[in-house]
Tab-separated table of C-alpha atoms and ligand atoms in Angstrom:
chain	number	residue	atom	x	y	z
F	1	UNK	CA	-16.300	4.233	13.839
F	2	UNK	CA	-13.516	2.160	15.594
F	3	UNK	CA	-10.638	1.442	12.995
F	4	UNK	CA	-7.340	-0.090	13.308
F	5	UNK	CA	-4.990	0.771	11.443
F	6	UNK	CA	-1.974	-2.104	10.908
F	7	UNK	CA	1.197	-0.952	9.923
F	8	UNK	CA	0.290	2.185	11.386
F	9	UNK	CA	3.904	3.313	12.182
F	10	UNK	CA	4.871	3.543	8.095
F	11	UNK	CA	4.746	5.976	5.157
F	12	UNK	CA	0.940	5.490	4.601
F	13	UNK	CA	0.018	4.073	7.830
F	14	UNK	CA	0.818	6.607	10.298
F	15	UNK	CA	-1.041	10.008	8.099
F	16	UNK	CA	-4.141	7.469	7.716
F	17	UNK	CA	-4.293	6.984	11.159
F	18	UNK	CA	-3.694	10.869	12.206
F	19	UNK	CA	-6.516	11.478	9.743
F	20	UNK	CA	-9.033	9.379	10.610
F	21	UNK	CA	-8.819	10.202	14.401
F	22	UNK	CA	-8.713	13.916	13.759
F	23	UNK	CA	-12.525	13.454	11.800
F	24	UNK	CA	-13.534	12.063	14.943
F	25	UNK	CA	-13.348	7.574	14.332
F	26	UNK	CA	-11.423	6.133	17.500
F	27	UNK	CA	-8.403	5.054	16.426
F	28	UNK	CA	-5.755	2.058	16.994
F	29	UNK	CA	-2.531	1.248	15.300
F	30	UNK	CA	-0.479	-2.089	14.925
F	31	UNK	CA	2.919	-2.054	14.285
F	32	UNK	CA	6.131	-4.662	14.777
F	33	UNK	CA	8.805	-1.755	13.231
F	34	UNK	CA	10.160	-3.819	10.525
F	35	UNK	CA	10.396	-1.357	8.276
F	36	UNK	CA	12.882	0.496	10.572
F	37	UNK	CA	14.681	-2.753	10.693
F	38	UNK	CA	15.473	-2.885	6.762
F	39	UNK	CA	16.597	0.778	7.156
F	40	UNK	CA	19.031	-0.319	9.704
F	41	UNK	CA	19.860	-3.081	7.579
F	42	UNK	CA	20.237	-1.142	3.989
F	43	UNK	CA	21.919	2.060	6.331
F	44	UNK	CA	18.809	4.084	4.585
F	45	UNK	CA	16.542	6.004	6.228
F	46	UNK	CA	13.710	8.923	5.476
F	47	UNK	CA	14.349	12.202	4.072
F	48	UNK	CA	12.567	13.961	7.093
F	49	UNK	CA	13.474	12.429	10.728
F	50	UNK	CA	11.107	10.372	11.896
F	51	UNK	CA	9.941	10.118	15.825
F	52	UNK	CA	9.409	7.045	17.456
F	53	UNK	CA	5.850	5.904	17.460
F	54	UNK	CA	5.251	6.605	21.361
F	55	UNK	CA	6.638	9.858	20.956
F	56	UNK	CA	4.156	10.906	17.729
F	57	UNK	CA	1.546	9.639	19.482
F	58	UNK	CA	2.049	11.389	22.836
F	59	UNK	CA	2.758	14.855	20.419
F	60	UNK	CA	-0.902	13.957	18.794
F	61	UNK	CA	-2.663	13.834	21.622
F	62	UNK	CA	-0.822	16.976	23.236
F	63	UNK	CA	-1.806	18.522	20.216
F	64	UNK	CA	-5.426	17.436	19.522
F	65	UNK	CA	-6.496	15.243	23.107
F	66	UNK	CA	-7.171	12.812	20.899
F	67	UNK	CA	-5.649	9.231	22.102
F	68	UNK	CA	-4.932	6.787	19.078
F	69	UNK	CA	-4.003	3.130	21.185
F	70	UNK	CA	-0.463	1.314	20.077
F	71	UNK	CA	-0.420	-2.112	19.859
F	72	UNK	CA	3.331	-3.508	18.895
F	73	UNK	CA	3.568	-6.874	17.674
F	74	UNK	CA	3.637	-8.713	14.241
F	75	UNK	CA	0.729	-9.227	12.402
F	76	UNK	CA	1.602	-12.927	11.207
F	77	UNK	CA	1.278	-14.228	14.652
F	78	UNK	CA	-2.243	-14.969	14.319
F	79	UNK	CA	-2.626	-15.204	18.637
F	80	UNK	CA	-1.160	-11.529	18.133
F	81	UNK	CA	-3.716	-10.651	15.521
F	82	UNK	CA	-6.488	-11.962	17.139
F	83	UNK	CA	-5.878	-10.741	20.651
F	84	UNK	CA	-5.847	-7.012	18.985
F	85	UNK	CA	-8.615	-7.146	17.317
F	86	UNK	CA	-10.449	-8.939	19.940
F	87	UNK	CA	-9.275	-6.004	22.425
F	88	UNK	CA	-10.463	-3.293	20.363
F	89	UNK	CA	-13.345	-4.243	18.007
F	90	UNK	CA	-12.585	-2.661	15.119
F	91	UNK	CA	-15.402	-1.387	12.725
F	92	UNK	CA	-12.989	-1.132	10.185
F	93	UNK	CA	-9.402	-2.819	9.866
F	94	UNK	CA	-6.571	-1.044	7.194
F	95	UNK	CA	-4.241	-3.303	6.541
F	96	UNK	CA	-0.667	-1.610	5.403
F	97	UNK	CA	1.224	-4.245	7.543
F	98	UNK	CA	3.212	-5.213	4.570
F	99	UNK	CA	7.162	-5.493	3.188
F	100	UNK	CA	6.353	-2.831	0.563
F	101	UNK	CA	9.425	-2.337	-1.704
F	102	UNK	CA	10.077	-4.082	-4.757
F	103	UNK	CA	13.300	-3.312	-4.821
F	104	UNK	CA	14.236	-4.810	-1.647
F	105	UNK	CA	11.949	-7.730	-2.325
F	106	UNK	CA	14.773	-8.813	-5.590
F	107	UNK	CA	17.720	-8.274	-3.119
F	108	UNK	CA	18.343	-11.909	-2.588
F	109	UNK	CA	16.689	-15.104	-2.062
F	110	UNK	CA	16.058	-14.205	1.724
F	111	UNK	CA	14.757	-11.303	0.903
F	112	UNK	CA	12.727	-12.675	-1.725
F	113	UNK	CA	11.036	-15.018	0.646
F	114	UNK	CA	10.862	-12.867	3.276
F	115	UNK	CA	8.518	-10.076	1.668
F	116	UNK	CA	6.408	-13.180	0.303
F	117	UNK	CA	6.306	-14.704	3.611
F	118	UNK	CA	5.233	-11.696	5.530
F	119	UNK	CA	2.649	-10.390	2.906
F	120	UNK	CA	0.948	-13.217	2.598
F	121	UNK	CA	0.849	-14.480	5.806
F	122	UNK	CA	-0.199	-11.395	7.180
F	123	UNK	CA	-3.139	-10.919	5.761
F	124	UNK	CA	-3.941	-14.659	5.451
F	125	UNK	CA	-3.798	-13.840	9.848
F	126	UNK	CA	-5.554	-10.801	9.147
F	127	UNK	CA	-8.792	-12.616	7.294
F	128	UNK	CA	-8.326	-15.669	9.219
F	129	UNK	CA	-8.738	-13.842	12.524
F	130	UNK	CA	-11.738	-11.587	10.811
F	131	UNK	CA	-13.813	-14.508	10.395
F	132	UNK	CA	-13.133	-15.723	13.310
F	133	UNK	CA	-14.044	-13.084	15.641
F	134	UNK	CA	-16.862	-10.591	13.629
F	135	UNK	CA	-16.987	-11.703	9.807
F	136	UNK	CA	-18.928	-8.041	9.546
F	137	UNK	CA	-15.382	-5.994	9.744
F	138	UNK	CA	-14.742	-4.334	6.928
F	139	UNK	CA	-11.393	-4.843	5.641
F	140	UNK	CA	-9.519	-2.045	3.646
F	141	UNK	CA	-6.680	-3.021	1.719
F	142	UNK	CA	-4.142	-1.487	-0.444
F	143	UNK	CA	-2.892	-3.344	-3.238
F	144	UNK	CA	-0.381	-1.748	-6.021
F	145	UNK	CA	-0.998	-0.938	-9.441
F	146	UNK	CA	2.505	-2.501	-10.247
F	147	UNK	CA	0.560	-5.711	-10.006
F	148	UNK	CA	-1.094	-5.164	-13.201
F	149	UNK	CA	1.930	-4.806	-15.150
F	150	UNK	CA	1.809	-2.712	-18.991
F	151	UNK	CA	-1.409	-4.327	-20.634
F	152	UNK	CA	-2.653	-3.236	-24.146
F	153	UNK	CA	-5.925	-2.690	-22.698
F	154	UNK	CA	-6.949	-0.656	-20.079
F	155	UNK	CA	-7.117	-1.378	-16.496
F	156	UNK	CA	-10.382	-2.166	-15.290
F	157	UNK	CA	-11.227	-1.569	-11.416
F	158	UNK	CA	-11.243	-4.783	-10.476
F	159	UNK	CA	-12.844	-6.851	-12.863
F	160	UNK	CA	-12.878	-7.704	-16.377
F	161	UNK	CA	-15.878	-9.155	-18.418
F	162	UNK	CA	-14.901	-11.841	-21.185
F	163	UNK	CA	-16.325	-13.394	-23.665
F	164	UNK	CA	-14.568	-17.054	-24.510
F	165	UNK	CA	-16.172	-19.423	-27.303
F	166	UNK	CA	-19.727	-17.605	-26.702
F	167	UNK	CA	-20.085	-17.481	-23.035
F	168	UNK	CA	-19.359	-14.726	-21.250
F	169	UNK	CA	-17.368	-14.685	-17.539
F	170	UNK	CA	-16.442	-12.028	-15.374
F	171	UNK	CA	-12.798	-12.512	-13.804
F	172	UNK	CA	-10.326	-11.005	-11.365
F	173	UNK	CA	-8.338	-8.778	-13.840
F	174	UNK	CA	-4.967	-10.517	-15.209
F	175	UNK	CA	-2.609	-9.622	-12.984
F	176	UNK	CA	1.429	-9.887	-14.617
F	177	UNK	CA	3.691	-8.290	-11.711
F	178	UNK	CA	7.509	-7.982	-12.435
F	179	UNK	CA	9.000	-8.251	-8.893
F	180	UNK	CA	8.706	-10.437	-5.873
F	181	UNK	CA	6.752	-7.877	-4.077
F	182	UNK	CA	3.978	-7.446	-6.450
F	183	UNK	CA	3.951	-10.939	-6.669
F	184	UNK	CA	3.010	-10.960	-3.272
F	185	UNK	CA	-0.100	-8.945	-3.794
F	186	UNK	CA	-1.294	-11.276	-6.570
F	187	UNK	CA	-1.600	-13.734	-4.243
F	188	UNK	CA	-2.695	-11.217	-1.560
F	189	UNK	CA	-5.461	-10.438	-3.816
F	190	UNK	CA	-6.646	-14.080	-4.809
F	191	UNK	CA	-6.716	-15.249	-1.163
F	192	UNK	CA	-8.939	-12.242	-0.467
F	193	UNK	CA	-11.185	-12.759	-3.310
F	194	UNK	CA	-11.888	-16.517	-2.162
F	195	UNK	CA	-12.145	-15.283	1.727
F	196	UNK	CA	-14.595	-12.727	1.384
F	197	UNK	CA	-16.995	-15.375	-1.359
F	198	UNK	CA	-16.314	-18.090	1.485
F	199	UNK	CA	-16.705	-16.899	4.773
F	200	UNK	CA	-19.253	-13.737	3.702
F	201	UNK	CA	-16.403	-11.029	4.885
F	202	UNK	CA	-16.277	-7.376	3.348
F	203	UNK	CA	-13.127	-5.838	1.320
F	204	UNK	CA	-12.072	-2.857	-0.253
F	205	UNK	CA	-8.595	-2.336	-1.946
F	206	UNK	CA	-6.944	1.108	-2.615
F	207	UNK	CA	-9.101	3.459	-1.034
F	208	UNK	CA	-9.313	4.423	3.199
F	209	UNK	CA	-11.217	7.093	4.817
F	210	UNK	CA	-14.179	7.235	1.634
F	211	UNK	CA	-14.250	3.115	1.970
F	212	UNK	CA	-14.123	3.091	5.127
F	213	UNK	CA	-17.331	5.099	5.892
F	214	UNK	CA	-18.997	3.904	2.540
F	215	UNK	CA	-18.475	-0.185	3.250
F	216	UNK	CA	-19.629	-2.603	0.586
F	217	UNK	CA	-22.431	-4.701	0.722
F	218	UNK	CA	-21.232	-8.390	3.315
F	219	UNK	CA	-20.110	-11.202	0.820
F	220	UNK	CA	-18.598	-7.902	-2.144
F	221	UNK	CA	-14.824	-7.893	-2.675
F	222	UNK	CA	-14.997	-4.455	-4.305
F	223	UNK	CA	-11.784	-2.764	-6.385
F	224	UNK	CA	-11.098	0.311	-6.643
F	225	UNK	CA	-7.589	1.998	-8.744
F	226	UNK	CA	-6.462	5.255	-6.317
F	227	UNK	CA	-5.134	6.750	-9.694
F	228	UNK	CA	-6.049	10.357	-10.565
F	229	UNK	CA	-3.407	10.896	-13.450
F	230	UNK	CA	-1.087	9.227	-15.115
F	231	UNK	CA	2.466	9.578	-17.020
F	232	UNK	CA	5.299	8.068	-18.103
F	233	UNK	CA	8.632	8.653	-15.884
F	234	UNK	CA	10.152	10.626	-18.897
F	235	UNK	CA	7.204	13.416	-19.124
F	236	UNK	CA	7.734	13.593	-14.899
F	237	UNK	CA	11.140	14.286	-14.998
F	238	UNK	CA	10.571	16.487	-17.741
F	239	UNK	CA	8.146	17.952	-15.298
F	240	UNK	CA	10.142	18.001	-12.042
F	241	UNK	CA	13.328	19.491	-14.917
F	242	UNK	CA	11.079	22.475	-15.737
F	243	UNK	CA	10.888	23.609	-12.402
F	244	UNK	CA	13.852	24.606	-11.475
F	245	UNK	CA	16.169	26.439	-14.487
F	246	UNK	CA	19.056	24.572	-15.656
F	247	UNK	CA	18.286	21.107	-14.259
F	248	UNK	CA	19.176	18.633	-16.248
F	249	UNK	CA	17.732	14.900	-17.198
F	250	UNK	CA	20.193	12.288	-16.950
F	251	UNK	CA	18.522	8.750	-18.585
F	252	UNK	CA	19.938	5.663	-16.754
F	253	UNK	CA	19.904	2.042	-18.038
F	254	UNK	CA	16.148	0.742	-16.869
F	255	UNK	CA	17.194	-2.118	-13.978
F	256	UNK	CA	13.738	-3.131	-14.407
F	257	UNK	CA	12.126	-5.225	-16.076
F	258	UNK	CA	8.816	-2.672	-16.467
F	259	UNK	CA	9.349	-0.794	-20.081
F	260	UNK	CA	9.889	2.878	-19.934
F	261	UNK	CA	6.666	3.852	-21.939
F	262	UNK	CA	4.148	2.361	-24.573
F	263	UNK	CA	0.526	2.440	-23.603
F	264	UNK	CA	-0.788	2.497	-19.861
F	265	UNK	CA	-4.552	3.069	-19.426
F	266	UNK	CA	-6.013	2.616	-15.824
F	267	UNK	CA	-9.747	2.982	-15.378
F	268	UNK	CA	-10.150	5.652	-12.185
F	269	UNK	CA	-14.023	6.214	-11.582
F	270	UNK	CA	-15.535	4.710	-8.269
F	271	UNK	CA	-13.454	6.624	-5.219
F	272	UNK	CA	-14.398	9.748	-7.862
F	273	UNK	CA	-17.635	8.881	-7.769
F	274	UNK	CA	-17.493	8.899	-3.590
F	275	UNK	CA	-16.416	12.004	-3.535
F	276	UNK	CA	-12.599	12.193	-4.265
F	277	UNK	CA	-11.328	15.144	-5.517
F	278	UNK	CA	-8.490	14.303	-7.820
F	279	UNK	CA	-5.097	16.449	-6.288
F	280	UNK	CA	-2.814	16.509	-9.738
F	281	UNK	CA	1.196	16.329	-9.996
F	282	UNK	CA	1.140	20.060	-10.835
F	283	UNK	CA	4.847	22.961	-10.361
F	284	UNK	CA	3.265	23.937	-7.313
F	285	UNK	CA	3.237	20.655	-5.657
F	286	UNK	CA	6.538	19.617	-6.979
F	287	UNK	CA	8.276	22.618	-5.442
F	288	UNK	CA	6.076	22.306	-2.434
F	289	UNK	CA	8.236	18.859	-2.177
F	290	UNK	CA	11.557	20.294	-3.085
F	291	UNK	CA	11.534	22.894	-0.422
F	292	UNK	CA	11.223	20.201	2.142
F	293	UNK	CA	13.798	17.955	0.285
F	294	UNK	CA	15.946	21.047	0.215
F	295	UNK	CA	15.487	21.710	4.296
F	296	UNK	CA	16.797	18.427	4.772
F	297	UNK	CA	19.653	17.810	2.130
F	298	UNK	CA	22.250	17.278	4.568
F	299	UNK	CA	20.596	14.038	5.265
F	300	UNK	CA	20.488	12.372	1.252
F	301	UNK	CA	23.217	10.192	0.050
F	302	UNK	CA	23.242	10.414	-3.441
F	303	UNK	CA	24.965	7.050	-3.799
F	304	UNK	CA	22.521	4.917	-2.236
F	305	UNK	CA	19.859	6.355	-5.278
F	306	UNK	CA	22.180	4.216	-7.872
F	307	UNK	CA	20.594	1.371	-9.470
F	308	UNK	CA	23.435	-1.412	-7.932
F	309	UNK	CA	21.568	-4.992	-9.253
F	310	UNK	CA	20.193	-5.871	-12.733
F	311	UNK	CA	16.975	-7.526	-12.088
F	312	UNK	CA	17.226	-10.100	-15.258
F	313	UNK	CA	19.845	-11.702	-12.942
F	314	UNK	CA	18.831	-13.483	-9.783
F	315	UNK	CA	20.749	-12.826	-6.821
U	401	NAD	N1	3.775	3.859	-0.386
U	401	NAD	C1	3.187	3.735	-1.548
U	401	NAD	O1	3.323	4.569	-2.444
U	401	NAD	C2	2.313	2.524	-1.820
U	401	NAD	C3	1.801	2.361	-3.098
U	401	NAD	C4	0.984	1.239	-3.360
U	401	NAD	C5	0.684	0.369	-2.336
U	401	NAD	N2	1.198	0.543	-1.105
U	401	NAD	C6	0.874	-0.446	-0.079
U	401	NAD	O2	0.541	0.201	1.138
U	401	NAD	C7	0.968	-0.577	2.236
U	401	NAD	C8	1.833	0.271	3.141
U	401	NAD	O3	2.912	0.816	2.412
U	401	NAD	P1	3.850	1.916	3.052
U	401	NAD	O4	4.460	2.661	1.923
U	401	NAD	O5	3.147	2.642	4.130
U	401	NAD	O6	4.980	0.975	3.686
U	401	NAD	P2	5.798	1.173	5.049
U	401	NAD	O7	6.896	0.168	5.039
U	401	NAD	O8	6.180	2.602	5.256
U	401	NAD	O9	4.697	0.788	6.124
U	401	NAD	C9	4.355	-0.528	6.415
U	401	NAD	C10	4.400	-0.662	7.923
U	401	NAD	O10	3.988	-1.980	8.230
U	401	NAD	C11	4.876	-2.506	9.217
U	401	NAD	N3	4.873	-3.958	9.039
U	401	NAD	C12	5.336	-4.695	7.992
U	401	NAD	N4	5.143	-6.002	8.201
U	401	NAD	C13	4.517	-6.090	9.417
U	401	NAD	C14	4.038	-7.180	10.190
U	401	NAD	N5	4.177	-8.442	9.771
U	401	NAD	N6	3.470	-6.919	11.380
U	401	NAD	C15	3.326	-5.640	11.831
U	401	NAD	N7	3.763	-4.562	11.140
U	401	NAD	C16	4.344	-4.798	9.953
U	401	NAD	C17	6.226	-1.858	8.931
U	401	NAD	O11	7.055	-1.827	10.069
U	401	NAD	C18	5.814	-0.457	8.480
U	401	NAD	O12	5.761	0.453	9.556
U	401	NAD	C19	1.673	-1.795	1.648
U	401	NAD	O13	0.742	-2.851	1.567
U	401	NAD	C20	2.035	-1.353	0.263
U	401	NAD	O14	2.074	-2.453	-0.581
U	401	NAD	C21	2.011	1.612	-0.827
């Protein structure tokens, strides 16, 4: 398959796209770097150095002779979007081209309006451009469970069936988000969900390589939660704490306005049912992390992991 892969130079972007081309599909990213922007901004930056994206990409396909094509540019100019996709005729597009933090979304007012702005603008380019040029792409989307806030019941993939006065409806689950950024998805979601019933287009949320190469039908908007476990933050601290001897737990005031705990129960069944094998929080894994975290200690500044803003306050 041909995919592009926008965002391609980030945290979930740049492994999908290495991925994908090694099993074989031809491979473009989209990128315009902003993320490295608010880093420069903020003065943070990854735990493990991160190349350039020329330079990765000349390394990949030194490594594998496997060429995956850059395009640099923002996704919200629409000419930009549609000269890409025209250019490469994607089978598949994943969009990650998003301002992704929620903390950095409740900053400020400008930053407030600038992760709205780019989220939803992006992929209102994105679906506008889709239609435009081959309505049969298949778009594959990642939304965030923070969108769904704490509900009493559980989370349904997608949809939930209800039954008001003695008719019976199915909906786009409630969504209650407690930041800017998730807010942003809402909206992400419900522009989506009236693209794909208007203009016949295909999505798929939370899910990559096993949605990519099992599409839904033209005209479904299908959901799925890419959840294999869940737990409250105390019981993974308490997790991470038992690791390593003598480590203790230190409980800060919750910034947040998320509550620590009370009941959380997301519905995980369809990627499962494609084939995903679930890969749990486990000791191994977490020291797996630590030894990397460890190799590059030098490079954390402790300070900068300080909760500094109380979101019940606007900025
Ligand atoms: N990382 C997670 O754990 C996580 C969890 C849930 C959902 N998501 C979603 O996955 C997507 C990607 O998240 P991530 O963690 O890889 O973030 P990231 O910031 O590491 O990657 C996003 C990339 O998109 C680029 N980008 C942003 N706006 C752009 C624009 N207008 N035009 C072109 N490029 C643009 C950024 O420069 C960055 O390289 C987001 O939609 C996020 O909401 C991520």
């Amino acid at each position: 398959m041909r995919i592009m892969v926008l965002g391609g130079d980030g945290f979930c972007g740049w492994p999908t796209a290495l991925h994908l081309s090694a099993q074989g599909h031809h491979v473009a990213v989209a990128d315009n770097f902003a993320h490295r922007r608010f880093d420069r901004e903020l003065g943070t930056g990854s735990l493990v150095p991160i190349e350039d994206l020329r330079t990765r990409l000349n390394v990949w396909e030194e490594l594998t002779g496997k060429g995956i094509i850059p395009y640099v540019g923002d996704v919200c100019d629409y000419g930009f979007t549609r000269r890409i996709i025209t250019a490469f005729q994607p089978d598949a597009i994943v969009h990650f081209a998003e301002q992704c933090s929620a903390p950095y979304s409740m900053l400020d007012y400008d930053h407030a309006v600038y992760t709205q702005t780019n989220n939803v603008v992006s992929t209102l380019s994105v679906l506008h451009a889709i239609s435009r040029i081959n309505p049969g792409i298949h778009l594959v989307k990642l939304g965030s469970m923070g969108v769904y806030g704490w509900p009493n019941i559980g989370v349904e993939e997608g949809w939930l069936e209800v039954e008001h006065k003695g008719r019976r409806e199915v909906v786009l689950y409630p969504k209650r988000a407690a930041d800017f950024y998730h807010l942003s998805k809402i909206y992400d979601s419900h522009n989506i969900d009236f693209a794909v019933s208007a203009w016949q287009l295909r999505d798929t949320v939370r899910c990559v390589q096993l949605a990519c190469e099992n599409p839904p039908e033209q005209g479904e908007y299908r959901v799925f939660n890419q959840v294999t476990e869940t737990m409250p933050p105390v019981q993974v601290a308490e997790l991470v704490a038992g690791c390593f001897p003598g480590a203790a737990i230190v409980k800060l005031p919750n910034p947040r306005v998320e509550p620590d705990d009370g009941y959380y129960n997301v519905v995980h069944t369809k990627l499962e049912q494609l084939g995903l094998q679930p890969h749990l929080l486990s000791a191994e894994l977490v020291h797996s992390l630590a030894d990397i975290a460890k190799r590059y200690a030098h490079r954390v500044r402790p300070e900068l992991l300080q909760p500094t803003y109380d979101w019940h306050q606007a900025a």
